[in-house]
Amino acid sequence: MNGQEVAFLILAVIGGLAGLLVVTSRNVVHAALYLVVALASVAGVYLLLAAPFVAFVQVIIYVGAIVVLILFGIMLTRAPVGRRVLDNTLRARVGAFVVGAGVFIMFTVFLGGAFGDERIENQGATATEALGESLFRNYVLPFEAVSVLLLAALIGAIVLARRD
Amino acid sequence: MTGTVWDIFILLVKVVGVFAALMVTVLLTIWLERRIVAFMQTRVGPNRVGPFGVLQTLADGIKLFFKEDVRPSNADKLLYGVAPVIMMIPAFLAFSVIPFGFAFGSERAQLADLNVGLLFVLAMGSLQVYGIVLAGWASGSNYPLLGAVRSSAQMISYEIAQGLSLVGVFMTAGTLSAAGIVAAQQGDPLLGFIPRWYVIFQFPLFLVFLLSGIAETNRAPFDLPEAESELVGGYHTEYSGVKFALFFLAEYLNIVTVSAVATTAFLGGPDGPAPDFLPWLWPILWFAAKVFFFIFIFIWLRATLPRLRFDRLMDFGWKVLIPVALAWVAVTAVVLVVDVNLPRPVLLGAIGVLLALLLLSFLLPSSDKEKADRTAPGGSTP
């Protein structure tokens, strides 16, 4: 094993454990913090893949904004009793299991099908410029589609939240 | 092999040097703040410990380190202790990509030249929210929790403006690297005396960065998370002794870091006229002078402006800073792409001054009609 593989192993173990603790933790705020660790280890994996731009964007967006918003929501809604266990019904558990298993199977099948045993060699660090070129030239349609989806979600949230 | 050992040694020397310099700057900043604010309020300020009281901060620090460490019984044991550390580490790390000089011989005067340099600073800034939010939540008490809720909303909002304000700099410089941005601001002065610093070509973004930087560091007039007249001490109400000292240290470290980033992105970093005598020293002096200029602005604003109300804070961030930054990024993009007869810097500078005037007009007292709207019942947010 070379250094990169050792580092990946460490990150994978930390991220996996944190992911497990997100769903088993009995304290909502602790769960959100374990989510931070899991997302940060994904950022670490991006760094190992020589994609520093993606890695730091991951930190800014997911670690620095999304989980903070989750914490904000927790504190605003059930602040004094923030340590209570979330509603954990059988239905929710079954649904979570189905979704989780589905995503897992999908990723294993897709990644296995796409790459198999192929060994991908190290490439140099991705230039931010090249990333921008490919995002806004080759993948501009998916990019715009995702933007519209996010906008729709935003408007949906406002509609749900406004009562007047 | 000796090469590697030597490299590691050099790196260690630089890390320790930067750490020590940062700590000394923080000590000086705290002392300066107390003295300058005292001067502005016709008081004397600390003047007993050391010459002009300059060692006062050191004495206060020692006192805090020997104080009893109290932990509220309702606190979350682990997070209560971790929060100050989470607050402090990113503050130190953010400085590692800032070039504080040009070179010592063959060594660059910078800890690491990441090719995503300033993005790293933004990432570290975004981690800082956790220090405040966790401190507020883990204290298990109401005032800190209110401070935490305020700070999470405030910091996320102003982070967007801060990130956008650097986008224009990235676009003009064509790089994210801090050293690259400094290099892009060098060159012959325009018209013989105007330096090619981005403070001129990106003036609206400079204002947006400065204002959002003040908000990100939770300084007056944006110090709602620790508003002492409303929330006792805000997120650090329950903290004492060494943990409180860490929060205090982190706050001032943030001021130094934001000043350093503003210097790098908008004032040409260590750029400035340098005589042949001791060529490595002058850039560092220029850098320090610019950083202290920004620190002085921070202190000046604190002594001058009253705290904003929370809804105004949100309005200002979302309805003024973000649109201005977005508009300016669009203007920059157009100017960079379109072919014009005028030199681009001049064009950008002219449009920039116009837009800046527009931005400043928002700061003027609002009209009577607006005031009536704002004081109407049900119009305020928590």
Coordinates of C-alpha atoms in Angstrom, one line a residue:
Chain A
M1 CA 0.0 0.0 0.0
N2 CA 1.3 3.4 -0.8
G3 CA 0.7 6.6 1.2
Q4 CA -2.4 7.5 -0.8
E5 CA -4.1 4.2 -0.1
V6 CA -3.3 4.4 3.6
A7 CA -4.7 7.9 3.7
F8 CA -7.8 6.7 1.9
L9 CA -8.3 3.8 4.3
I10 CA -8.1 6.2 7.3
L11 CA -10.5 8.6 5.7
A12 CA -12.9 5.8 4.6
V13 CA -13.0 4.3 8.2
I14 CA -13.5 7.7 9.8
G15 CA -16.2 8.7 7.2
G16 CA -18.0 5.3 7.4
L17 CA -18.0 5.3 11.2
A18 CA -19.3 8.9 11.3
G19 CA -22.0 8.0 8.8
L20 CA -23.1 5.1 11.0
L21 CA -23.1 7.3 14.1
V22 CA -25.3 9.9 12.2
V23 CA -28.1 7.4 12.1
T24 CA -27.5 5.7 15.5
S25 CA -26.8 8.8 17.6
R26 CA -29.6 9.5 20.1
N27 CA -28.9 13.3 20.1
V28 CA -29.9 15.3 17.1
V29 CA -27.1 17.9 17.4
H30 CA -24.5 15.1 17.8
A31 CA -25.9 13.4 14.7
A32 CA -25.5 16.7 12.7
L33 CA -21.9 16.9 13.9
Y34 CA -21.2 13.3 12.9
L35 CA -22.6 14.3 9.5
V36 CA -20.0 17.1 9.4
V37 CA -17.2 14.5 10.0
A38 CA -18.6 12.3 7.3
L39 CA -18.9 15.2 4.8
A40 CA -15.4 16.4 5.7
S41 CA -13.9 13.0 5.1
V42 CA -15.5 13.1 1.6
A43 CA -13.7 16.4 1.1
G44 CA -10.5 14.6 2.2
V45 CA -11.1 12.0 -0.4
Y46 CA -11.5 14.7 -3.1
L47 CA -8.1 16.1 -1.9
L48 CA -6.6 12.6 -2.3
L49 CA -8.0 12.5 -5.8
A50 CA -6.0 15.7 -6.5
A51 CA -9.1 17.9 -6.9
P52 CA -8.5 20.7 -4.3
F53 CA -11.2 23.0 -5.8
V54 CA -13.9 20.4 -5.4
A55 CA -12.6 19.5 -1.9
F56 CA -12.8 23.1 -0.6
V57 CA -16.1 23.7 -2.3
Q58 CA -17.3 20.6 -0.5
V59 CA -16.1 22.1 2.8
I60 CA -17.7 25.5 2.1
I61 CA -21.0 24.3 0.9
Y62 CA -21.7 21.1 2.8
V63 CA -19.7 21.5 6.0
G64 CA -19.9 25.3 6.3
A65 CA -23.4 26.0 5.1
I66 CA -25.8 23.0 4.9
V67 CA -25.1 21.4 8.2
V68 CA -25.0 24.8 9.9
L69 CA -28.5 25.4 8.4
I70 CA -29.6 22.0 9.8
L71 CA -28.2 23.0 13.3
F72 CA -30.0 26.4 12.9
G73 CA -33.2 24.6 12.2
I74 CA -32.8 22.3 15.2
M75 CA -32.1 25.1 17.5
L76 CA -35.0 27.3 16.3
T77 CA -37.6 24.5 16.4
R78 CA -36.8 22.3 19.4
A79 CA -34.1 24.3 21.0
P80 CA -34.6 23.6 24.7
V81 CA -35.3 19.9 24.1
G82 CA -32.7 19.4 21.4
R83 CA -31.4 16.3 23.0
R84 CA -34.6 14.3 22.5
V85 CA -34.6 11.3 20.2
L86 CA -36.2 11.9 16.8
D87 CA -39.4 10.2 15.9
N88 CA -38.3 6.8 15.0
T89 CA -41.2 4.7 13.8
L90 CA -41.1 1.4 12.1
R91 CA -42.3 2.9 8.9
A92 CA -39.5 5.4 8.9
R93 CA -37.0 2.7 9.6
V94 CA -38.2 0.5 6.7
G95 CA -38.2 3.5 4.3
A96 CA -34.7 4.4 5.3
F97 CA -33.5 0.9 4.9
V98 CA -35.0 0.6 1.4
V99 CA -33.5 3.9 0.3
G100 CA -30.1 3.1 1.8
A101 CA -29.9 -0.4 0.3
G102 CA -31.1 0.9 -3.0
V103 CA -28.4 3.6 -3.2
F104 CA -25.8 1.1 -2.1
I105 CA -26.7 -1.4 -4.7
M106 CA -27.0 1.3 -7.4
F107 CA -23.5 2.6 -6.7
T108 CA -21.9 -0.9 -6.5
V109 CA -23.5 -1.9 -9.8
F110 CA -22.8 1.3 -11.6
L111 CA -19.2 1.7 -10.4
G112 CA -18.5 -2.0 -10.9
G113 CA -20.0 -1.9 -14.3
A114 CA -18.2 1.2 -15.4
F115 CA -14.7 0.5 -14.1
G116 CA -14.6 -3.2 -13.0
D117 CA -11.0 -4.1 -12.1
E118 CA -9.5 -1.3 -14.1
R119 CA -6.7 0.5 -12.3
I120 CA -6.9 4.3 -12.7
E121 CA -3.5 5.9 -12.5
N122 CA -2.7 9.1 -10.6
Q123 CA -3.2 12.2 -12.6
G124 CA -1.9 15.7 -11.7
A125 CA -4.0 18.1 -9.8
T126 CA -7.1 19.3 -11.7
A127 CA -6.7 22.9 -12.7
T128 CA -9.7 25.0 -11.6
E129 CA -9.8 26.4 -15.2
A130 CA -10.2 22.9 -16.7
L131 CA -13.0 22.1 -14.2
G132 CA -14.8 25.3 -15.2
E133 CA -14.4 24.6 -18.9
S134 CA -15.8 21.1 -18.7
L135 CA -18.6 22.2 -16.3
F136 CA -19.8 25.1 -18.4
R137 CA -19.1 23.7 -21.9
N138 CA -19.6 19.9 -21.9
Y139 CA -21.9 19.6 -18.9
V140 CA -23.8 22.9 -19.1
L141 CA -27.2 21.3 -19.7
P142 CA -27.1 19.0 -16.6
F143 CA -25.7 22.0 -14.7
E144 CA -28.7 24.2 -15.7
A145 CA -31.1 21.4 -15.0
V146 CA -29.8 21.1 -11.5
S147 CA -30.0 24.9 -11.1
V148 CA -33.7 24.8 -12.1
L149 CA -34.3 21.9 -9.7
L150 CA -32.8 23.8 -6.8
L151 CA -34.8 26.9 -7.7
A152 CA -38.0 24.9 -7.8
A153 CA -37.1 23.4 -4.3
L154 CA -36.5 27.0 -3.0
I155 CA -39.8 28.2 -4.3
G156 CA -41.5 25.1 -2.9
A157 CA -40.0 25.7 0.5
I158 CA -41.2 29.3 0.5
V159 CA -44.7 28.3 -0.5
L160 CA -44.8 25.7 2.3
A161 CA -43.5 28.1 4.8
R162 CA -45.8 31.1 4.0
R163 CA -49.2 30.8 5.3
D164 CA -50.7 34.1 4.0
Chain B
M1 CA 18.2 13.0 2.5
T2 CA 19.8 16.1 4.0
G3 CA 17.7 18.0 1.5
T4 CA 14.4 16.7 3.0
V5 CA 15.6 17.2 6.6
W6 CA 16.6 20.8 5.7
D7 CA 13.2 21.4 4.0
I8 CA 11.3 20.2 7.0
F9 CA 13.5 22.3 9.3
I10 CA 12.8 25.4 7.1
L11 CA 9.1 24.6 7.1
L12 CA 9.1 24.3 10.9
V13 CA 11.0 27.6 11.3
K14 CA 8.4 29.3 9.1
V15 CA 5.4 27.7 10.9
V16 CA 6.7 28.7 14.3
G17 CA 7.7 32.1 13.0
V18 CA 4.2 32.8 11.6
F19 CA 2.5 31.5 14.7
A20 CA 4.6 33.7 16.9
A21 CA 4.1 36.7 14.6
L22 CA 0.3 36.1 14.7
M23 CA 0.3 35.9 18.5
V24 CA 2.3 39.1 18.8
T25 CA 0.0 40.8 16.3
V26 CA -3.1 39.7 18.3
L27 CA -1.5 41.0 21.6
L28 CA -0.8 44.3 19.8
T29 CA -4.3 44.5 18.3
I30 CA -6.0 44.0 21.6
W31 CA -3.8 46.7 23.2
L32 CA -4.3 49.0 20.2
E33 CA -8.0 48.6 20.4
R34 CA -8.2 49.4 24.0
R35 CA -5.9 52.4 23.6
I36 CA -7.6 53.8 20.5
V37 CA -11.1 53.3 21.7
A38 CA -10.1 55.0 25.0
F39 CA -8.5 57.9 23.1
M40 CA -11.7 58.3 21.0
Q41 CA -13.7 58.4 24.2
T42 CA -11.3 60.7 26.0
R43 CA -10.2 58.1 28.4
V44 CA -6.7 56.9 29.1
G45 CA -6.9 53.2 28.5
P46 CA -4.4 50.6 29.9
N47 CA -1.1 52.3 30.6
R48 CA 0.4 50.5 33.6
V49 CA 1.9 47.2 32.4
G50 CA 5.0 47.8 30.3
P51 CA 5.7 50.9 28.2
F52 CA 2.4 52.6 27.3
G53 CA 0.6 49.5 28.8
V54 CA 1.6 47.4 25.8
L55 CA 2.0 44.3 28.0
Q56 CA -1.5 44.6 29.4
T57 CA -2.9 41.9 27.2
L58 CA -0.1 39.5 28.3
A59 CA -1.1 40.2 31.9
D60 CA -4.7 39.6 31.2
G61 CA -3.9 36.4 29.3
I62 CA -1.9 35.0 32.3
K63 CA -4.8 36.0 34.6
L64 CA -7.3 34.1 32.4
F65 CA -5.1 31.0 32.2
F66 CA -5.0 30.7 36.0
K67 CA -8.7 31.3 36.6
E68 CA -10.9 28.5 37.6
D69 CA -12.5 26.7 34.7
V70 CA -16.2 26.5 35.4
R71 CA -18.5 24.2 33.4
P72 CA -22.3 24.7 33.8
S73 CA -24.0 21.5 35.0
N74 CA -26.4 21.7 32.1
A75 CA -23.6 21.8 29.5
D76 CA -22.8 19.1 26.9
K77 CA -19.5 17.9 28.4
L78 CA -17.5 17.1 25.3
L79 CA -18.8 19.9 22.9
Y80 CA -18.5 22.5 25.6
G81 CA -14.8 21.9 25.8
V82 CA -14.3 21.4 22.1
A83 CA -16.0 24.5 20.8
P84 CA -13.3 27.1 21.7
V85 CA -10.7 24.9 20.0
I86 CA -12.9 24.5 16.8
M87 CA -13.1 28.3 16.8
M88 CA -9.4 28.8 17.1
I89 CA -7.8 26.2 14.7
P90 CA -9.4 27.5 11.5
A91 CA -8.4 31.0 12.5
F92 CA -4.7 30.0 12.6
L93 CA -4.9 27.7 9.5
A94 CA -6.5 30.4 7.3
F95 CA -3.3 32.5 7.6
S96 CA -1.1 29.7 6.1
V97 CA -1.9 30.6 2.5
I98 CA -1.3 34.3 2.9
P99 CA 2.0 35.6 1.4
F100 CA 3.4 38.0 4.0
G101 CA 6.4 39.0 1.9
F102 CA 8.1 38.0 -1.3
A103 CA 11.1 35.9 -0.5
F104 CA 13.9 35.2 1.9
G105 CA 16.6 34.4 -0.7
S106 CA 15.2 31.3 -2.4
E107 CA 12.4 30.6 0.2
R108 CA 9.0 32.1 -0.5
A109 CA 7.5 34.1 2.4
Q110 CA 4.4 32.0 2.6
L111 CA 3.6 28.8 4.4
A112 CA 1.9 27.0 1.5
D113 CA 1.0 28.3 -2.0
L114 CA -2.2 26.3 -2.6
N115 CA -3.5 26.7 -6.1
V116 CA -6.9 27.3 -4.6
G117 CA -5.5 29.6 -2.0
L118 CA -8.2 32.1 -1.1
L119 CA -10.9 29.4 -1.5
F120 CA -9.1 27.7 1.4
V121 CA -9.4 30.9 3.5
L122 CA -13.2 30.9 2.7
A123 CA -13.5 27.3 3.7
M124 CA -11.7 27.9 7.0
G125 CA -14.0 30.9 7.6
S126 CA -17.0 28.7 7.0
L127 CA -15.8 26.2 9.7
Q128 CA -15.7 29.0 12.3
V129 CA -19.5 29.1 12.6
Y130 CA -19.2 25.8 14.4
G131 CA -17.2 27.2 17.2
I132 CA -19.9 29.8 17.9
V133 CA -22.9 27.5 17.3
L134 CA -21.5 24.7 19.4
A135 CA -20.5 27.0 22.2
G136 CA -23.9 28.5 22.3
W137 CA -25.7 25.2 22.1
A138 CA -23.4 23.2 24.4
S139 CA -23.6 25.8 27.2
G140 CA -27.1 24.6 27.9
S141 CA -28.4 28.0 28.7
N142 CA -30.7 30.5 26.9
Y143 CA -28.6 33.6 26.2
P144 CA -25.7 31.6 24.6
L145 CA -28.3 29.7 22.5
L146 CA -29.8 32.9 21.2
G147 CA -26.3 34.1 20.3
A148 CA -25.6 30.9 18.5
V149 CA -28.8 31.1 16.5
R150 CA -28.1 34.7 15.5
S151 CA -24.6 34.0 14.5
S152 CA -25.4 31.0 12.3
A153 CA -27.9 33.1 10.4
Q154 CA -25.6 36.1 10.2
M155 CA -22.4 34.2 9.2
I156 CA -24.1 32.1 6.5
S157 CA -25.7 35.2 5.0
Y158 CA -22.5 37.3 4.9
E159 CA -20.4 34.3 3.8
I160 CA -22.2 34.5 0.5
A161 CA -21.4 38.2 0.1
Q162 CA -17.8 37.6 1.1
G163 CA -17.4 34.7 -1.4
L164 CA -18.9 36.7 -4.2
S165 CA -16.7 39.7 -3.4
L166 CA -13.6 37.6 -4.0
V167 CA -15.0 36.2 -7.3
G168 CA -14.4 39.5 -9.1
V169 CA -10.8 39.4 -7.8
F170 CA -10.4 35.8 -9.0
M171 CA -11.8 36.7 -12.4
T172 CA -9.5 39.7 -13.0
A173 CA -6.4 37.9 -11.6
G174 CA -7.2 34.7 -13.4
T175 CA -6.1 32.6 -10.5
L176 CA -7.3 31.5 -7.0
S177 CA -3.8 31.4 -5.6
A178 CA -2.9 34.1 -3.1
A179 CA 0.6 34.5 -4.5
G180 CA -0.9 34.6 -8.0
I181 CA -3.3 37.4 -7.0
V182 CA -0.5 39.4 -5.5
A183 CA 1.6 38.9 -8.6
A184 CA -1.3 40.0 -10.8
Q185 CA -1.5 43.3 -8.9
Q186 CA 2.1 44.2 -9.6
G187 CA 3.3 46.2 -12.6
D188 CA 3.9 49.7 -13.7
P189 CA 1.6 52.2 -12.0
L190 CA -1.2 53.7 -14.1
L191 CA -0.7 57.3 -15.1
G192 CA 2.6 57.1 -13.2
F193 CA 1.2 57.0 -9.7
I194 CA -1.9 54.8 -9.3
P195 CA -0.8 51.3 -8.3
R196 CA -2.5 48.3 -10.1
W197 CA -4.2 47.2 -6.9
Y198 CA -7.6 45.7 -7.0
V199 CA -8.9 48.2 -4.5
I200 CA -9.2 50.5 -7.5
F201 CA -10.5 48.2 -10.2
Q202 CA -12.7 46.3 -7.9
F203 CA -13.8 49.1 -5.6
P204 CA -17.4 47.9 -5.0
L205 CA -16.2 44.4 -4.2
F206 CA -13.6 45.9 -1.8
L207 CA -16.4 47.6 0.1
V208 CA -18.5 44.4 0.1
F209 CA -15.5 42.3 1.3
L210 CA -14.7 44.7 4.1
L211 CA -18.3 45.0 5.3
S212 CA -18.9 41.2 5.1
G213 CA -15.5 40.6 6.7
I214 CA -16.5 42.7 9.7
A215 CA -19.8 40.8 9.9
E216 CA -18.0 37.4 9.6
T217 CA -15.7 38.3 12.5
N218 CA -18.8 39.3 14.6
R219 CA -17.3 42.8 15.2
A220 CA -19.3 45.9 15.9
P221 CA -21.6 47.1 14.3
F222 CA -22.4 43.5 13.4
D223 CA -21.7 42.0 16.9
L224 CA -25.2 40.6 17.5
P225 CA -24.0 37.1 18.4
E226 CA -22.3 38.5 21.5
A227 CA -24.4 41.7 22.0
E228 CA -23.6 42.3 25.7
S229 CA -26.5 44.7 26.3
E230 CA -29.0 42.1 25.0
L231 CA -27.5 38.7 25.5
V232 CA -25.2 39.1 28.5
G233 CA -22.2 37.8 26.6
G234 CA -23.9 36.0 23.7
Y235 CA -22.4 32.6 22.8
H236 CA -19.6 32.8 25.4
T237 CA -21.7 33.9 28.3
E238 CA -21.0 30.6 30.2
Y239 CA -17.3 30.5 29.4
S240 CA -14.6 31.6 31.8
G241 CA -10.9 31.2 32.3
V242 CA -8.8 29.6 29.6
K243 CA -11.7 28.7 27.3
F244 CA -12.9 32.3 27.3
A245 CA -9.3 33.3 26.5
L246 CA -9.4 31.0 23.4
F247 CA -12.6 32.7 22.2
F248 CA -11.1 36.1 22.7
L249 CA -7.9 35.0 20.9
A250 CA -9.9 33.6 18.0
E251 CA -11.9 36.8 17.6
Y252 CA -8.8 38.9 17.3
L253 CA -7.0 36.3 15.1
N254 CA -10.0 36.5 12.8
I255 CA -9.6 40.3 12.6
V256 CA -5.9 39.8 11.7
T257 CA -6.8 37.1 9.1
V258 CA -9.5 39.2 7.4
S259 CA -7.2 42.2 7.3
A260 CA -4.5 40.0 5.8
V261 CA -6.9 38.6 3.1
A262 CA -8.1 42.1 2.3
T263 CA -4.5 43.2 2.0
T264 CA -3.7 40.3 -0.3
A265 CA -6.8 40.5 -2.5
F266 CA -7.2 44.3 -2.8
L267 CA -4.1 46.2 -1.6
G268 CA -1.4 44.2 -3.5
G269 CA -0.3 42.3 -0.5
P270 CA 3.4 43.0 0.2
D271 CA 3.7 45.2 -2.9
G272 CA 5.2 48.6 -2.4
P273 CA 8.3 50.7 -3.2
A274 CA 11.4 49.0 -1.8
P275 CA 14.9 50.4 -1.6
D276 CA 17.8 48.1 -2.4
F277 CA 18.8 48.0 1.3
L278 CA 17.5 44.8 2.9
P279 CA 15.2 43.8 0.0
W280 CA 13.5 41.0 2.0
L281 CA 12.4 43.3 4.8
W282 CA 10.5 46.0 3.0
P283 CA 7.7 43.8 1.6
I284 CA 7.0 42.4 5.1
L285 CA 6.9 46.0 6.5
W286 CA 4.5 47.0 3.7
F287 CA 2.3 44.0 4.4
A288 CA 2.3 44.7 8.2
A289 CA 1.5 48.4 7.6
K290 CA -1.5 47.5 5.3
V291 CA -2.7 44.9 7.8
F292 CA -2.6 47.4 10.6
F293 CA -4.4 49.9 8.5
F294 CA -7.3 47.5 8.2
I295 CA -7.1 46.6 11.9
F296 CA -7.4 50.4 12.6
I297 CA -10.5 50.6 10.5
F298 CA -12.0 47.7 12.5
I299 CA -11.3 49.5 15.7
W300 CA -12.5 52.8 14.4
L301 CA -15.8 51.4 13.2
R302 CA -16.3 49.7 16.6
A303 CA -15.8 53.0 18.4
T304 CA -18.1 54.9 16.0
L305 CA -21.1 52.8 15.0
P306 CA -24.0 51.5 17.1
R307 CA -25.1 47.9 16.7
L308 CA -27.5 47.1 13.9
R309 CA -30.9 45.7 14.6
F310 CA -31.2 42.1 13.4
D311 CA -33.7 42.6 10.6
R312 CA -31.6 45.5 9.3
L313 CA -28.6 43.2 9.4
M314 CA -30.3 40.6 7.3
D315 CA -31.7 43.2 4.9
F316 CA -28.3 44.8 4.5
G317 CA -26.6 41.5 3.8
W318 CA -29.2 40.0 1.4
K319 CA -30.7 43.1 -0.2
V320 CA -27.6 45.3 -0.5
L321 CA -24.3 43.5 -0.3
I322 CA -25.2 40.4 -2.3
P323 CA -27.0 42.2 -5.2
V324 CA -24.1 44.7 -5.4
A325 CA -21.5 41.9 -5.5
L326 CA -23.5 40.0 -8.1
A327 CA -23.9 43.1 -10.3
W328 CA -20.3 43.9 -10.1
V329 CA -19.2 40.3 -10.9
A330 CA -21.4 40.7 -14.1
V331 CA -19.9 44.0 -14.9
T332 CA -16.4 42.6 -14.5
A333 CA -17.2 39.6 -16.7
V334 CA -18.5 41.9 -19.5
V335 CA -15.5 44.3 -19.2
L336 CA -13.1 41.3 -19.3
V337 CA -14.7 39.8 -22.4
V338 CA -15.8 42.9 -24.5
D339 CA -13.2 44.7 -26.5
V340 CA -13.1 48.4 -25.7
N341 CA -10.9 51.3 -26.6
L342 CA -10.5 52.5 -23.0
P343 CA -8.0 50.5 -20.9
R344 CA -10.0 48.0 -18.9
P345 CA -8.7 49.1 -15.5
V346 CA -9.9 52.7 -16.1
L347 CA -13.3 51.5 -17.3
L348 CA -13.7 49.2 -14.2
G349 CA -12.5 52.0 -11.9
A350 CA -15.0 54.5 -13.3
I351 CA -18.0 52.1 -13.2
G352 CA -16.8 51.0 -9.7
V353 CA -16.9 54.5 -8.3
L354 CA -20.4 55.0 -9.6
L355 CA -21.6 51.7 -8.1
A356 CA -19.9 52.5 -4.8
L357 CA -21.8 55.7 -4.6
L358 CA -25.0 53.8 -5.1
L359 CA -23.9 51.4 -2.3
L360 CA -23.2 54.2 0.0
S361 CA -26.6 55.8 -0.7
F362 CA -28.1 52.7 1.0
L363 CA -26.2 53.6 4.2
L364 CA -27.9 57.0 4.5
P365 CA -30.8 57.2 6.9
S366 CA -33.9 55.7 5.3
S367 CA -36.8 58.0 4.5
D368 CA -39.7 58.6 6.9
K369 CA -42.1 56.4 4.9
E370 CA -39.7 53.5 5.2
K371 CA -39.2 54.1 8.9
A372 CA -43.0 53.9 9.4
D373 CA -43.0 50.6 7.5
R374 CA -40.3 49.2 9.6
T375 CA -41.8 50.1 13.0
A376 CA -45.2 48.7 11.9
P377 CA -46.2 45.7 14.1
G378 CA -45.5 42.3 12.9
G379 CA -42.7 43.5 10.6
S380 CA -39.8 42.4 12.7
T381 CA -38.0 39.1 12.7
P382 CA -36.4 37.4 15.7

